[in-house]
Coordinates of C-alpha atoms in Angstrom, one line a residue:
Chain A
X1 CA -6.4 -19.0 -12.1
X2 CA -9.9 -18.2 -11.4
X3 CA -12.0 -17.1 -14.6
X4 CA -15.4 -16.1 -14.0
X5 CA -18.2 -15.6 -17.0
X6 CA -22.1 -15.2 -17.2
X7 CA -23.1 -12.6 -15.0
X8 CA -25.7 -9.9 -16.4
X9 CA -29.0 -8.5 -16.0
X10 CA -32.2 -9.9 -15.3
X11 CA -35.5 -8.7 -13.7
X12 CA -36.7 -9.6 -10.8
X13 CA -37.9 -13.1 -10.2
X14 CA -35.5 -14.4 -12.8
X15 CA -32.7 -16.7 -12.9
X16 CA -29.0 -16.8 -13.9
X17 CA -26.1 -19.2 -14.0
X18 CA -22.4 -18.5 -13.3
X19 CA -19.4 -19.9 -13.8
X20 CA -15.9 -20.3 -12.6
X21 CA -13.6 -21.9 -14.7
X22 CA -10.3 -23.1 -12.7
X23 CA -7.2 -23.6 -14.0
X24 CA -4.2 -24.9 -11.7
X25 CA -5.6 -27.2 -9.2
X26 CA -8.5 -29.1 -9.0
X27 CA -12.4 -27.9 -7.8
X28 CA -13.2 -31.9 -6.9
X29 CA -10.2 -31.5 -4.0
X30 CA -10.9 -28.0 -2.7
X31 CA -13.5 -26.6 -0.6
X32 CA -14.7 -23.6 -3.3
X33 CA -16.6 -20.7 -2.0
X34 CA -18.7 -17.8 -4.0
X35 CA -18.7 -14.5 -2.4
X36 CA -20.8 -11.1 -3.3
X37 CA -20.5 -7.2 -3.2
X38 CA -23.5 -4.8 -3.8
X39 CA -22.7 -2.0 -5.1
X40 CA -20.2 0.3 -2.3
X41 CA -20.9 -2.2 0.0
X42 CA -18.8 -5.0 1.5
X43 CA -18.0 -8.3 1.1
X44 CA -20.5 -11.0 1.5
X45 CA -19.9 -14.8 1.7
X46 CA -22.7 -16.5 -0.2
X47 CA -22.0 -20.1 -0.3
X48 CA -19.5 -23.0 -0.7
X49 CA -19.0 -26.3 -2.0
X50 CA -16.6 -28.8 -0.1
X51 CA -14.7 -31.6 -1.3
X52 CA -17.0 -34.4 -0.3
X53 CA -19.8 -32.3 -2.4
X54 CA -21.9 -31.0 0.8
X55 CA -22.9 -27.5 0.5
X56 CA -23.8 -24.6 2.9
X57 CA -25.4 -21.3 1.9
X58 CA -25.8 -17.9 3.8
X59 CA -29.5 -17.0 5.3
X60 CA -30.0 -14.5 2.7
X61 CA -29.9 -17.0 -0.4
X62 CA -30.8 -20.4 1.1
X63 CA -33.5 -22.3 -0.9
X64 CA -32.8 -19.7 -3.7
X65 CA -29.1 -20.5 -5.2
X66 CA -27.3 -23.7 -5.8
X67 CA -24.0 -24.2 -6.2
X68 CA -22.2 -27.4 -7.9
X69 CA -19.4 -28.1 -9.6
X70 CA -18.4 -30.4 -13.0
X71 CA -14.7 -32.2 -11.7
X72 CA -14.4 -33.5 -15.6
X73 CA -14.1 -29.4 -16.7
X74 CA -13.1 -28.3 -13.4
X75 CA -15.8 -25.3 -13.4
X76 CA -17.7 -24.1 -10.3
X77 CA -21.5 -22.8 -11.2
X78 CA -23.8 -21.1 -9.1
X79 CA -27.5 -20.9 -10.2
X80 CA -29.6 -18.5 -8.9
X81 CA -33.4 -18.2 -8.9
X82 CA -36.2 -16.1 -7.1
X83 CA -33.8 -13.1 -7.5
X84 CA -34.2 -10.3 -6.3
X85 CA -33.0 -6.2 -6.5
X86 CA -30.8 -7.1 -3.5
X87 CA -29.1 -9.5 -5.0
X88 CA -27.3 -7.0 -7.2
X89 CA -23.6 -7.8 -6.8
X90 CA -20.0 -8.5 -7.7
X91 CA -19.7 -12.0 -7.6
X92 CA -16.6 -13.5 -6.4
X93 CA -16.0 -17.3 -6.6
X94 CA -12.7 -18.6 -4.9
X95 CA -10.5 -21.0 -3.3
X96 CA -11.2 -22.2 0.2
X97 CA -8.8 -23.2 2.1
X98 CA -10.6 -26.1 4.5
X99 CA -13.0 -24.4 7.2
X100 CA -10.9 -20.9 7.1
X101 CA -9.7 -18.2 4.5
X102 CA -9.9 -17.8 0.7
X103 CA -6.6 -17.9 -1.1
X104 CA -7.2 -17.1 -4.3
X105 CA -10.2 -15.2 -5.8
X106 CA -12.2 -15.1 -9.6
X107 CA -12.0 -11.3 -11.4
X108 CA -15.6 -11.3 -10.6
X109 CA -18.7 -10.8 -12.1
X110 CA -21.3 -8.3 -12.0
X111 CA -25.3 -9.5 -11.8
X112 CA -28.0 -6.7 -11.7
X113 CA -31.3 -7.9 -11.0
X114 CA -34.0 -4.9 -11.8
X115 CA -37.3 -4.1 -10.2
Chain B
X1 CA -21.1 -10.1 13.7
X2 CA -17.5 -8.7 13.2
X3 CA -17.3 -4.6 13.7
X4 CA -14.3 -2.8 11.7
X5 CA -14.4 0.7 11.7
X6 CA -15.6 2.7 8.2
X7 CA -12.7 4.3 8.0
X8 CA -9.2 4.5 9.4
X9 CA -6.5 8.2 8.3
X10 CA -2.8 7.8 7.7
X11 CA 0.3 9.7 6.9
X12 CA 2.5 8.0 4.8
X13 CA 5.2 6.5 6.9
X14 CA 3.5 6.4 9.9
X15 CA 1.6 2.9 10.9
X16 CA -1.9 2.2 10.6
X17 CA -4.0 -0.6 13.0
X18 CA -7.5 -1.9 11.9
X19 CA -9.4 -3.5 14.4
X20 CA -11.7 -6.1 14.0
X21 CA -14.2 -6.8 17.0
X22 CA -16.2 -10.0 17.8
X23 CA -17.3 -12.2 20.3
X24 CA -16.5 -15.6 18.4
X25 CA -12.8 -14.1 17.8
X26 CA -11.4 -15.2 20.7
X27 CA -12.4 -19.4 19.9
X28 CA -11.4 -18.7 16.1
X29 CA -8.8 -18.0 13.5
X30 CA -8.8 -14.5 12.1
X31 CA -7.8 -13.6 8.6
X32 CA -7.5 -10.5 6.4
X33 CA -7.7 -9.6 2.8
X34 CA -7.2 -6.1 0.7
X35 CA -9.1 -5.0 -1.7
X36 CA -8.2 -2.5 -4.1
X37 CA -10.6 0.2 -5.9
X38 CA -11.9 -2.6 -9.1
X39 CA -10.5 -5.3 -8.0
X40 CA -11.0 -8.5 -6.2
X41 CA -9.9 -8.8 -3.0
X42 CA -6.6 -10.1 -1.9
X43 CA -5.5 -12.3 1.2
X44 CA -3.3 -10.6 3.9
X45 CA -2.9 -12.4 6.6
X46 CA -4.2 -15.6 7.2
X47 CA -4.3 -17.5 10.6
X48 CA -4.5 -14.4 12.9
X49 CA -0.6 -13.6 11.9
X50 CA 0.8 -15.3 8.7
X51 CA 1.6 -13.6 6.0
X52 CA 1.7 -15.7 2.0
X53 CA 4.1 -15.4 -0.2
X54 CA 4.4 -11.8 -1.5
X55 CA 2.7 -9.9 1.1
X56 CA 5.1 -7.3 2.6
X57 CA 6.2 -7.7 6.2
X58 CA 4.8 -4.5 6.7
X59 CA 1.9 -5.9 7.0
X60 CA 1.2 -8.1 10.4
X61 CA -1.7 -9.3 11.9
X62 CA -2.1 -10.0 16.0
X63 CA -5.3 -11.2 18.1
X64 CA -6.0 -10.3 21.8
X65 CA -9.4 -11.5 23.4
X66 CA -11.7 -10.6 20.8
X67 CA -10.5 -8.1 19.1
X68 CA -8.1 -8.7 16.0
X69 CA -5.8 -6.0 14.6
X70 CA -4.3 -5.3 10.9
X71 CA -1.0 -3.4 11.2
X72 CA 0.2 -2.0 8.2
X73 CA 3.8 -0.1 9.5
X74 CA 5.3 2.4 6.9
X75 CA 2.7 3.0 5.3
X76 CA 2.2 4.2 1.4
X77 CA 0.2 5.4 -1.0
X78 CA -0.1 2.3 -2.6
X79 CA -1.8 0.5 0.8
X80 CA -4.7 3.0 -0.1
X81 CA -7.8 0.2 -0.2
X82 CA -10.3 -1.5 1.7
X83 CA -9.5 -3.8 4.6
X84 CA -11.8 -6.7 5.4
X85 CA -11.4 -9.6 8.2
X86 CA -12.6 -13.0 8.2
X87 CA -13.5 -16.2 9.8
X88 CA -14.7 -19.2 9.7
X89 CA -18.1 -19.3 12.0
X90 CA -17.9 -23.4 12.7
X91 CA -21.4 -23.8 14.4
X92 CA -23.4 -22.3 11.4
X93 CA -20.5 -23.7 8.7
X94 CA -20.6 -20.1 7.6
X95 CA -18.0 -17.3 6.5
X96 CA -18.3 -14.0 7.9
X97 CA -17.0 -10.7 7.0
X98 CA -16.3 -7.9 9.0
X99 CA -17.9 -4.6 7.7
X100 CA -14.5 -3.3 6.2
X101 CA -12.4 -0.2 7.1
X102 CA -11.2 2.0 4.1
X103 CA -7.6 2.9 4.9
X104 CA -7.1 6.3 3.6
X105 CA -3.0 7.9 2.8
X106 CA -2.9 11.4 3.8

């Protein structure tokens, strides 16, 4: 199970952190992936965190958002800085399965970044 | 870039295909995920054509060339929801979404 907390609202330019807190298997052996969805829109990949710790990030939030993880309380985080109105979004963490799809998925949780 | 058209119309009963187009389908796996009005998306088929545990075999996948196809056979109201596919884009270490096709139950 996948339960996601700390999304809200900021204005633009400011930051936020959130979490994922897994239950079930272990964040330190899976690849773990955060995904968005603005508003009507579809589904975004954002960034994910492999097993060996190396991290890759989509164009649109490179050099803005970080994501790590904390094995000892098996949580996922993204931080996100610099943001801006188009970062408004669901935001989905989940599992990923090694280089290909994403088994299992967080409730989300909604950011609104305002102008 | 993976196209998916908007939208797709069905009667109940009748079979419904969604089509993903792209050209790095052909050199990669495809996979599919529903998503529900509210909720979070759900996997489908993963691997071009395998189905987890759960998902009804009404629901199939196939790929041909580059273009990848969700069939959803007897369809109900219940399969009313967004469709997304998926890969895995290995020279950028990037996921990518298709656009997603709202599957609509006449």
């Amino acid at each position: 199970e996948l339960v996601q907390s700390g999304g809200g609202w900021v204005q633009s330019g400011g930051s936020l952190t959130l979490s994922c807190a897994v239950s079930g298997f272990s964040v330190s052996n899976n690849y773990m992936s955060w995904v968005r969805q603005a508003p009507g829109k579809g589904l975004e990949w954002v960034s994910v965190i492999y097993g060996d710790g190396n991290t890759y990030y989509a164009d649109s939030v490179k050099g803005r958002f970080t994501v790590s993880r904390d094995n000892a309380n098996n949580t996922l985080s993204l931080q996100m800085h610099s943001l801006r109105p188009e970062d408004t979004a669901m935001y989905y963490c989940a599992r990923d399965i090694i280089d290909a799809f994403m088994d299992d998925w967080g409730q989300g949780t909604m950011v609104t970044v305002s102008s | 870039v993976l196209a998916q058209p908007p939208s797709v119309s069905v009667a109940p009963g009748k079979t419904a295909s969604i089509t993903c187009e792209g050209n790095n389908i052909g050199s990669n796996s495809v996979h599919w995920y529903q998503q529900r009005p509210g909720q979070a998306p759900v996997l489908l088929i993963y691997y071009n054509d395998d189905r987890p545990s759960g998902i009804p075999e009404r629901f199939s996948g196939s790929k041909s060339g580059n273009t990848a196809t969700l069939t959803i056979s007897r369809v109900e109201a219940g399969d009313e929801a967004d469709y997304y596919c998926q890969l895995w884009d290995s020279i950028n270490d990037q996921r990518v979404f298709g656009g997603g096709t709202k599957l609509t139950v006449l």
